XYZ file of C-alpha atoms in Angstrom:
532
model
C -4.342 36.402 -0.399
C -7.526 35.380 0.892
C -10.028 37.735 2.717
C -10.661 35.222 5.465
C -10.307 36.131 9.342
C -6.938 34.399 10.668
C -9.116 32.464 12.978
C -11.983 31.113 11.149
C -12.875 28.102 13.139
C -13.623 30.638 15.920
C -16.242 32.735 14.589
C -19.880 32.206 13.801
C -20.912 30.980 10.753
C -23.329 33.945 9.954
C -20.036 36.197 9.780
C -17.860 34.300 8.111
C -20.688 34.280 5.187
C -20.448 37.881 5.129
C -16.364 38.295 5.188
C -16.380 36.241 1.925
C -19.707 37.620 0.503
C -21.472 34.140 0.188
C -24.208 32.740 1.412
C -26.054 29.040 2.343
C -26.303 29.000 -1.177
C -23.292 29.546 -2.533
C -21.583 31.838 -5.063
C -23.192 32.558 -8.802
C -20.928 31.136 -11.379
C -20.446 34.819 -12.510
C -19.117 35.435 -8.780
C -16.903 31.787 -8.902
C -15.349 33.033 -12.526
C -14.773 36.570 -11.284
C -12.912 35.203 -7.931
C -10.850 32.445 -9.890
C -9.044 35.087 -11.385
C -8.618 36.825 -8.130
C -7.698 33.871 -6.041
C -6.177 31.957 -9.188
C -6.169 27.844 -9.144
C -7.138 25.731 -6.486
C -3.731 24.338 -6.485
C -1.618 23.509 -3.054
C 1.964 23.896 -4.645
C 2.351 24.678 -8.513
C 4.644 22.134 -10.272
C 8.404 22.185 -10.797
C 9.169 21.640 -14.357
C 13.464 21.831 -14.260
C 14.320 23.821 -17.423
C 16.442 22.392 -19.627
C 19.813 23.759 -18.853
C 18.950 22.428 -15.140
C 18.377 19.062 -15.963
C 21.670 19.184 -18.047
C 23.191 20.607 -14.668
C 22.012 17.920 -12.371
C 23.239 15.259 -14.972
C 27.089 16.809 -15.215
C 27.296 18.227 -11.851
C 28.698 15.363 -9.822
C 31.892 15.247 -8.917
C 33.005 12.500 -10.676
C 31.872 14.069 -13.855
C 34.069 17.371 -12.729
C 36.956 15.930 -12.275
C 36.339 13.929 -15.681
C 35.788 17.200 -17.332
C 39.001 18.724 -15.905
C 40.969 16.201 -17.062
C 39.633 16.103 -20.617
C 40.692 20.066 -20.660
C 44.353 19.764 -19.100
C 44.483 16.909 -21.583
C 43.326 19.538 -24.734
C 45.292 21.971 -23.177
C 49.191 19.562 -22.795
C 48.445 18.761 -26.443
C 46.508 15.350 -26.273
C 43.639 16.295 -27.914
C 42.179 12.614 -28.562
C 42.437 11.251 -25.249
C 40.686 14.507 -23.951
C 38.004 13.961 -26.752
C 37.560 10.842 -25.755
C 36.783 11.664 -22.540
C 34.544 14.565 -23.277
C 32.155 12.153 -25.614
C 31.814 9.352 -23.407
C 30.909 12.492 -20.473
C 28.307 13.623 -22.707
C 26.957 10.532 -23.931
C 26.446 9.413 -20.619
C 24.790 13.012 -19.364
C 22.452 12.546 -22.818
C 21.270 9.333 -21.893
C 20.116 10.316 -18.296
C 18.756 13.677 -19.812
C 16.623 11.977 -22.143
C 15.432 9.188 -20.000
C 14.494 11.451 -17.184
C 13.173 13.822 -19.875
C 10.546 11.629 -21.544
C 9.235 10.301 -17.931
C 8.628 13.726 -16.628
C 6.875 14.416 -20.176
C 4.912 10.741 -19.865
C 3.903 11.828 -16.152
C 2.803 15.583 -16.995
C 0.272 13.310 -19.691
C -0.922 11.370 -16.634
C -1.898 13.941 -14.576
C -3.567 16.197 -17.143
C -5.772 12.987 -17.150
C -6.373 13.153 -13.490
C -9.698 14.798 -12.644
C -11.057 15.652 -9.442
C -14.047 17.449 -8.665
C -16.049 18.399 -6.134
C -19.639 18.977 -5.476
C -20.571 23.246 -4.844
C -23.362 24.956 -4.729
C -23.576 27.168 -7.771
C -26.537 29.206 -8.459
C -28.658 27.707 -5.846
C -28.271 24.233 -7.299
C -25.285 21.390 -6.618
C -22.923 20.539 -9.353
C -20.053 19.137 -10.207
C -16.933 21.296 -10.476
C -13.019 20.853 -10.957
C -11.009 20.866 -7.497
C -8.870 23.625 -9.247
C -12.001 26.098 -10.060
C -12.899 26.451 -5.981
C -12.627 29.831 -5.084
C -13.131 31.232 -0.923
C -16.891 32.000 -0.701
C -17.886 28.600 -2.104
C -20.243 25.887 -0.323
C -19.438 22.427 -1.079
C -21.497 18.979 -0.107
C -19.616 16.483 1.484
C -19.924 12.585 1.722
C -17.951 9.875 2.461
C -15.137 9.145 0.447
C -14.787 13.631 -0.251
C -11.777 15.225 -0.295
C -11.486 18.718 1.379
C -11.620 20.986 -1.394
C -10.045 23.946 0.986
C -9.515 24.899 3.533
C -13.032 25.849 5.409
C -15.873 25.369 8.072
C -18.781 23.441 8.984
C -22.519 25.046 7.821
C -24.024 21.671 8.679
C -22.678 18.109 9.775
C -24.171 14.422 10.146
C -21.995 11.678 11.523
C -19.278 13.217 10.330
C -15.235 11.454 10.719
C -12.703 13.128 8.869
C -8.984 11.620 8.136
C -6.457 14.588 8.997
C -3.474 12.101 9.306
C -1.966 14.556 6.607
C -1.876 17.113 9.193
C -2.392 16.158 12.658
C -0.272 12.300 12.674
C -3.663 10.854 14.328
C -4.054 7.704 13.671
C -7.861 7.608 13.972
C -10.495 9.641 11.936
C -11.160 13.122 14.048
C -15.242 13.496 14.524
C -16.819 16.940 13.276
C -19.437 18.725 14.182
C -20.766 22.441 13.870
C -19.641 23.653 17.049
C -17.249 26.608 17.614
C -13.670 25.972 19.229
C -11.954 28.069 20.927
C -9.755 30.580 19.085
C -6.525 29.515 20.992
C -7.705 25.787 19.725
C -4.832 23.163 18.108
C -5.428 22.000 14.861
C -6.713 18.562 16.039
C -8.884 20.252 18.735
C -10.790 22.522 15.690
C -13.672 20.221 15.272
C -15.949 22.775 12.870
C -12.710 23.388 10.636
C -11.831 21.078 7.553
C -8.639 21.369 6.032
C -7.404 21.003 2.234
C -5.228 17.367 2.306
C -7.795 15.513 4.276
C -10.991 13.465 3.510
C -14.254 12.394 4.785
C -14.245 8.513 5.932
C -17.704 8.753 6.436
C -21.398 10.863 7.008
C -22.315 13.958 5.383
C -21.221 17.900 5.767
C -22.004 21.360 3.839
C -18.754 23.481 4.183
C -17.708 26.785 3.485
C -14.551 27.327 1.812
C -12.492 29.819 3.636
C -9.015 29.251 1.866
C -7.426 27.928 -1.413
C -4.256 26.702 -3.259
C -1.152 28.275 -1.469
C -3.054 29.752 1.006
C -4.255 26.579 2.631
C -2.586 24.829 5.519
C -1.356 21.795 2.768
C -0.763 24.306 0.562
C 1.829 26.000 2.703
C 3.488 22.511 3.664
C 3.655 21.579 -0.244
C 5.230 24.957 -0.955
C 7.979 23.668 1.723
C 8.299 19.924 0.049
C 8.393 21.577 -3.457
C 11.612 23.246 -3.199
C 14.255 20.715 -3.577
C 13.469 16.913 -3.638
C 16.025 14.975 -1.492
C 18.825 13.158 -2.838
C 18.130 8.876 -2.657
C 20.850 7.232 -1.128
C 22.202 6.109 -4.815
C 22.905 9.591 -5.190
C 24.159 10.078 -1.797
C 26.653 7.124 -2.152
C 27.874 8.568 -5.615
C 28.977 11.951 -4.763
C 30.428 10.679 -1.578
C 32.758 8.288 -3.920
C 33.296 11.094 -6.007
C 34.744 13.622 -3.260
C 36.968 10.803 -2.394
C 37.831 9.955 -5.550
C 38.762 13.814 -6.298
C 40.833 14.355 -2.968
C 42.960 11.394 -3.415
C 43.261 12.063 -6.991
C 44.185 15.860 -5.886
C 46.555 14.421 -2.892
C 48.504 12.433 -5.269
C 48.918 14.941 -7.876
C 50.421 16.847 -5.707
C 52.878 14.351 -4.489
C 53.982 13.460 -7.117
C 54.511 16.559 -8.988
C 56.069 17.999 -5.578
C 58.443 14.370 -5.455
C 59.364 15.108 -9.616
C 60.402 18.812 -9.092
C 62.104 18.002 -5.792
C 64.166 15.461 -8.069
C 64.954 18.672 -10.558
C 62.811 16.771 -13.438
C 61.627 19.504 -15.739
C 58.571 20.857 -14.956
C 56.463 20.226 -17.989
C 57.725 16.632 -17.982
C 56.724 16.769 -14.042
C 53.203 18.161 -15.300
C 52.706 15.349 -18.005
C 53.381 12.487 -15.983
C 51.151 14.040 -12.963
C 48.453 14.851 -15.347
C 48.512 11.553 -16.901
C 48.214 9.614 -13.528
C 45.847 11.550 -12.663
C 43.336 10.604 -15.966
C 44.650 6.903 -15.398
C 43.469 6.955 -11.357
C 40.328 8.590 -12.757
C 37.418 5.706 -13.648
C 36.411 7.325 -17.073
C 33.623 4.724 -18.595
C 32.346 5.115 -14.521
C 29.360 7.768 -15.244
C 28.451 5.774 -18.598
C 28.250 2.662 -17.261
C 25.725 3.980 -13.988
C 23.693 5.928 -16.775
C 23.261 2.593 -18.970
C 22.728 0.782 -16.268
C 19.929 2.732 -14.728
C 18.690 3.451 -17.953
C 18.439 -0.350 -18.649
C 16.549 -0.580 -15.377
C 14.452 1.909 -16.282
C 13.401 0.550 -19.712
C 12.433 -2.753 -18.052
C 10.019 -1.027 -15.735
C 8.362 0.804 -18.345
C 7.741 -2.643 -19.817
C 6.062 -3.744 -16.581
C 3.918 0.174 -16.859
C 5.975 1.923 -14.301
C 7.042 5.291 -14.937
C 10.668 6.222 -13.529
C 11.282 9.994 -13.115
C 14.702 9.594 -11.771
C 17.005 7.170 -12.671
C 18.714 7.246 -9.254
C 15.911 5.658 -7.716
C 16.206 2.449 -10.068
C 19.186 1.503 -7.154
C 16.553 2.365 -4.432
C 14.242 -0.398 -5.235
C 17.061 -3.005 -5.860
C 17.889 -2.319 -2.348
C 14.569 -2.922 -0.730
C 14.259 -5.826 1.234
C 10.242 -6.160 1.804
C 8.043 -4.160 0.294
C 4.632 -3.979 1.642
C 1.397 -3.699 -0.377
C -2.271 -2.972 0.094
C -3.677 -6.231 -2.021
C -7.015 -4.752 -3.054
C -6.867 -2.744 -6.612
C -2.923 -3.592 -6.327
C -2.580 -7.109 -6.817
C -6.007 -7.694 -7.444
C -8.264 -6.694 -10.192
C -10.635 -4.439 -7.261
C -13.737 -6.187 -9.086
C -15.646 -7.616 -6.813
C -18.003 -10.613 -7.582
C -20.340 -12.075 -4.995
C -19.898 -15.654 -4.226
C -22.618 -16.953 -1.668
C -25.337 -15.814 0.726
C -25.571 -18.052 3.259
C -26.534 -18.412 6.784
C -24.131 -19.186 9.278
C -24.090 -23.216 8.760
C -23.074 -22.671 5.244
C -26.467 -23.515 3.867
C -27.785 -21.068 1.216
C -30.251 -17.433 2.125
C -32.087 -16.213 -0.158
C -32.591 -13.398 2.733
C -29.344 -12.690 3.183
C -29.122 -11.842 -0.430
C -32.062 -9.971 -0.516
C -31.011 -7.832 3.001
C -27.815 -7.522 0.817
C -28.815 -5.979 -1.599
C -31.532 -3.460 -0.116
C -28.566 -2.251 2.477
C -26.291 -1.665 -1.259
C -29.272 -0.209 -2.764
C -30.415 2.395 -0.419
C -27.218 3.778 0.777
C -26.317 7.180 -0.317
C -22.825 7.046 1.267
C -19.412 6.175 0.103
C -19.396 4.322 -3.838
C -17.983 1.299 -3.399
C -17.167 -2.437 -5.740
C -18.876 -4.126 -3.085
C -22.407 -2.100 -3.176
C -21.658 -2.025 -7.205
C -21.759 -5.835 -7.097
C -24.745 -6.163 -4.988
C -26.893 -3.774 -7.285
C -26.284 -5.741 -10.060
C -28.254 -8.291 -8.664
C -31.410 -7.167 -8.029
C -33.721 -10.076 -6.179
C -37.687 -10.185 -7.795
C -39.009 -9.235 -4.247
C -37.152 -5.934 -3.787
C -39.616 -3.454 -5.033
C -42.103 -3.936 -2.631
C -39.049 -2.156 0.277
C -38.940 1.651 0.430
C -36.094 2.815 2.176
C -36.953 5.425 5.512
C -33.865 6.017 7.122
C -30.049 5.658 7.192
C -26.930 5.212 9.591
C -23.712 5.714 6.782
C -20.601 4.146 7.323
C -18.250 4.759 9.447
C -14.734 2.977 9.607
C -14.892 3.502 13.724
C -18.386 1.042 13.751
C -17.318 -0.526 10.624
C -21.166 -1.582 9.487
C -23.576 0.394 7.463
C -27.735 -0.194 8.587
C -30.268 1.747 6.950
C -33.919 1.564 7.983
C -36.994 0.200 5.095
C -41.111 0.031 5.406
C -41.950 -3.959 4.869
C -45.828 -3.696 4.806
C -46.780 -3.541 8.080
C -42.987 -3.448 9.422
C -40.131 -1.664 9.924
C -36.921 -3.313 9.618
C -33.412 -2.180 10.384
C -30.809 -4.263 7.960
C -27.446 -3.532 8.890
C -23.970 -5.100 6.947
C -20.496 -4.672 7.477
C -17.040 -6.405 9.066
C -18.368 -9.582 10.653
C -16.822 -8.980 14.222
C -18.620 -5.331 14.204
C -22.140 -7.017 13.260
C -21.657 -9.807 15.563
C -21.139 -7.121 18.363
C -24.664 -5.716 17.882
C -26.192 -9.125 17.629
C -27.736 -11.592 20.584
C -29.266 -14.033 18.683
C -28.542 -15.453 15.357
C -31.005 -16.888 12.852
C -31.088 -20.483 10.469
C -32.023 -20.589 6.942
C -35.297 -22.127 7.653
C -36.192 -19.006 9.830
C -35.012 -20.339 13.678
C -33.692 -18.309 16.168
C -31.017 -19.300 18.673
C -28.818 -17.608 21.330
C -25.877 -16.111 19.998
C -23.375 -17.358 22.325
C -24.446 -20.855 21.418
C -23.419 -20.346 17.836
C -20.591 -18.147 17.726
C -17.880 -20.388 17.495
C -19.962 -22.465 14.722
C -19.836 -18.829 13.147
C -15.980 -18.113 13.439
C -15.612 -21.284 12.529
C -17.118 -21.258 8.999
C -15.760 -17.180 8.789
C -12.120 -18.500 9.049
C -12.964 -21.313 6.652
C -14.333 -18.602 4.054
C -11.567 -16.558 4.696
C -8.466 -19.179 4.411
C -10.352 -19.689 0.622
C -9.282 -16.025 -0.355
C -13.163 -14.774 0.044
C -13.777 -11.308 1.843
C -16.922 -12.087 4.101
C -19.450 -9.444 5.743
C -21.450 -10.276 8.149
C -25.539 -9.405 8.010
C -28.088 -8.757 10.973
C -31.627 -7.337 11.114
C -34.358 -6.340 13.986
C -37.797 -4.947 13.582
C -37.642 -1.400 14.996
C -40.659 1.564 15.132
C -41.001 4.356 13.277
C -38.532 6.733 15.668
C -35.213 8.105 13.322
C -32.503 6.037 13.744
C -29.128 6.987 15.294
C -26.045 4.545 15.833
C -27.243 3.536 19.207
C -30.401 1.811 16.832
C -28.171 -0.703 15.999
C -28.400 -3.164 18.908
C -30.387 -6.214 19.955
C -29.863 -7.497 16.116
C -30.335 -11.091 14.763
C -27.792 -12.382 13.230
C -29.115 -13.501 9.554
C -25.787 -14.957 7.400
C -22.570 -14.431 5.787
C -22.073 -12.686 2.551
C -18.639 -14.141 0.486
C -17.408 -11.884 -2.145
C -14.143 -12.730 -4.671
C -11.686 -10.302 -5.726
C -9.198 -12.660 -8.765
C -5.555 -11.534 -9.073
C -4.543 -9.328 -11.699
C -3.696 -11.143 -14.999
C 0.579 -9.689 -14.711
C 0.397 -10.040 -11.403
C 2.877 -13.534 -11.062
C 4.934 -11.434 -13.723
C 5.267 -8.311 -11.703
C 5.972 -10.913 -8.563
C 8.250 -13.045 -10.154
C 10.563 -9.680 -11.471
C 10.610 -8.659 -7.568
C 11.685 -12.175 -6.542
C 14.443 -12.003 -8.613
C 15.995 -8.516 -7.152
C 15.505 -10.310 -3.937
C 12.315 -8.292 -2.772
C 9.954 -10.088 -0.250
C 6.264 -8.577 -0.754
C 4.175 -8.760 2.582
C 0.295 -8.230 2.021
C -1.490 -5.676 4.079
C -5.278 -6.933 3.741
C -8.557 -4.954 5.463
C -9.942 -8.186 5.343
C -8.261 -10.569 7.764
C -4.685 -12.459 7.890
C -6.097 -15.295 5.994
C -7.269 -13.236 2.813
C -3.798 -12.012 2.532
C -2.616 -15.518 3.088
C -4.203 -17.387 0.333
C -3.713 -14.304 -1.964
C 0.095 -14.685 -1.428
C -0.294 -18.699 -2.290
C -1.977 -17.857 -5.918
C 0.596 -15.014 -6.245
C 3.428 -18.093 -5.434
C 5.115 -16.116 -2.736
């Protein structure tokens, strides 16, 4: 239970503070401990660990397997104790080998996660620092930046350019804007612009946040409560016990037949029984569950080979029947390094500006961490230090481009990087190496030209733009009127078991289509290295 009105988004901030005894500042770690053991973990859904006599249960409890297991008794019970034996070791042999398979990847993904870390930054006596996601507790204020996830369930204390992803929730395609402003109590989750929500995350500007609700008491908490309670059954599985329950009723139609036909013909009726009972073992496919557990298993052991955990064995079967299979290629397929290859102006000839503009955009934001920024800080140009950094517009993935405002001397320049079509959009003029200025419009197919040339090589290219501005803040509407300076190529190499990986779908039959945030011709000349 949390001590939260039901309607938080609706109600000033000053009272909310006081329901959950915090303030601006946040809680005291004294406070944080003391309501941690109120509240208890910070945890949506607690995890389902079967116990063992379940996971024994969901490996016999098929039909198949029950009508196995009946025969082996009637057999034990006529007198033919070895074929009934038989039956009963190959049943748990079989059941074993799924238990322990299953077993050890639930054990091998409980190590993985106890790995996992995520924290978030709260306000603990007075000062910002670094806690566990589990150890948030209602009352607590949190900092927020691009790239956050929504520790709880909460509202807005303060907001700058703030787009949140609550696809989790709402289905919206498109990151919902946030600011501090009250909605309506009667307001739909997607129309609750001051409210964040546990399951979502900042795409990009800055927020302080008070957390309202926790763990099961959350909105995602409540869903993952739902999605916790049975997982469903993969069309493997589906396909099985539908065999089975037609396996058992012909099996049972047929026994009766035929013992019906043998006492209708005055056999005696234990001779009757035998011969029924023994059709019925021979119509029964005994080496059936074995064979799908080795089988799977196999499966299974090759994947762990390739580092791929499989919980269930079932879903081996699923991904044998995928046709296409669609992946993200950076951090995937890629090694997610990123190395920069050229700075160049437009023409293709070499800018020592454009990799010194680079660099000061990388080296001033405060936003979202990135491998891109990483790259360009690691090569710091000799003229740098003389740029202090004034202002800052952060990413957003609606503009697409990040500027951020530094003193030159006597100037004041606006740098601004990002997807090339979203720089050229802000641009009317572009700019040579050797320092002249043209008309955009005269260039820009020179410009796409080159980009698509770039691009068809496998390089992800930004574009880069600049204007003098005064010294006013600067907003998003700043960014106009820029000059065009260059193009900024950066390599991502394939992952060393990539063709391996590749090669093992090809031969289950599995296309692999690219999704790339770069362009069509990224993906492209990924897929002809990858040899698909």
């Amino acid at each position: 239970m949390n001590p939260d009105p039901a309607d938080f988004w609706s109600l000033p901030t000053d009272r909310l503070l006081d329901s959950v005894h915090s303030s601006r500042v946040g809680l005291s770690s004294e406070e944080a401990a003391r309501r941690l053991v109120t509240y208890g973990p910070n945890v949506a859904a607690p995890r389902q660990h079967a116990g063992l006599w379940r996971q024994v249960g969901a490996q016999l409890g098929n039909p198949i397997t029950i009508l196995l297991f009946i025969a082996a008794v009637l057999s034990i019970v006529v007198g033919e104790g070895v074929d009934g034996s038989i039956i009963l070791v190959i049943l748990l042999a079989s059941g074993a080998l799924a238990f322990w398979q299953e077993h050890r990847a639930a054990n091998a993904v409980a190590k993985l996660m106890s790995l996992i870390r995520t924290t978030a930054m709260v306000m603990r006596d007075g000062k910002p620092r670094e806690v566990p996601l589990v150890e948030i507790v209602p009352g607590d204020v949190v900092q927020l930046s691009a790239g956050s996830n929504a520790p709880g369930d909460g509202v807005l204390l303060e907001a700058n350019d703030l787009f949140v992803d609550q696809a989790a929730l709402t289905g919206e395609s498109y990151p919902a804007e946030k600011s501090t402003v009250v909605a309506p109590a009667d307001a739909e989750l997607a129309d609750r612009s001051n409210a964040l929500y546990l399951g979502t995350h900042v795409i990009s500007g800055t927020a302080t946040a008070l957390v309202m609700r926790t763990g099961a008491s959350t909105m995602f908490g409540e869903i993952a409560q739902q999605l916790a309670k049975h997982p469903p059954e993969t069309e493997f599985e589906i396909g099985v016990r539908h065999f089975g329950y037609l396996l058992l009723q012909i099996t049972t139609v047929f026994a009766i037949v035929i013992f019906s036909v043998n006492v209708g013909l005055h056999r005696p009726v234990l001779d009757a029984l035998l011969f029924t009972l023994a059709l019925s073992v021979g119509l029964t496919p005994q080496l059936l569950p074995a064979i799908v557990s080795v089988t799977l298993a196999h499966g299974a052991r090759r994947m762990s080979e390739q580092r791929v955990i499989v919980r269930r064995l079932a879903s081996i079967e699923d991904l044998g029947g995928m046709e296409i299979l669609c992946t993200d290629k950076t951090g995937t397929i890629t090694e997610g390094v990123i190395a920069v290859n050229a700075a160049e102006d437009w023409t293709g000839a070499a800018s020592e500006r454009v990799r010194l503009f680079c660099y000061l955009n990388a080296a001033f934001e405060t936003g979202l961490a990135n491998p891109i920024d990483d790259a360009l800080r690691a090569m710091p140009p000799p003229d740098a230090a003389r740029y202090t950094k004034r202002d800052e517009v952060p990413y957003d993935f609606i503009r697409k481009r990040l500027s951020v405002a530094v003193d030159a001397g006597d100037k004041q320049l606006l740098l601004t990087k990002g997807a090339l079509t979203a720089v050229l959009d802000v641009c009317d003029r572009a700019e040579y190496a050797n320092g002249q200025v043209v008309p955009l419009d005269e260039v820009r197919a020179a410009i796409a030209a080159r980009y698509e040339a770039l691009s068809r090589e496998g390089f992800r290219c930004l574009g880069v733009a600049y204007r003098e501005i005064g010294t006013e803040p600067i907003n998003r509407d700043t960014e106009r009127g820029l000059t065009f300076l260059g193009i900024l190529s950066l390599a991502d190499p394939l992952k060393s078991h990539t063709r391996q990986i590749l090669a093992e779908l090809g031969t289950l039959g599995i296309r692999v289509k690219l999704i790339s945030g770069d362009n069509r011709h990224v993906a492209a000349h990924i897929a002809a290295q990858a040899g698909f």
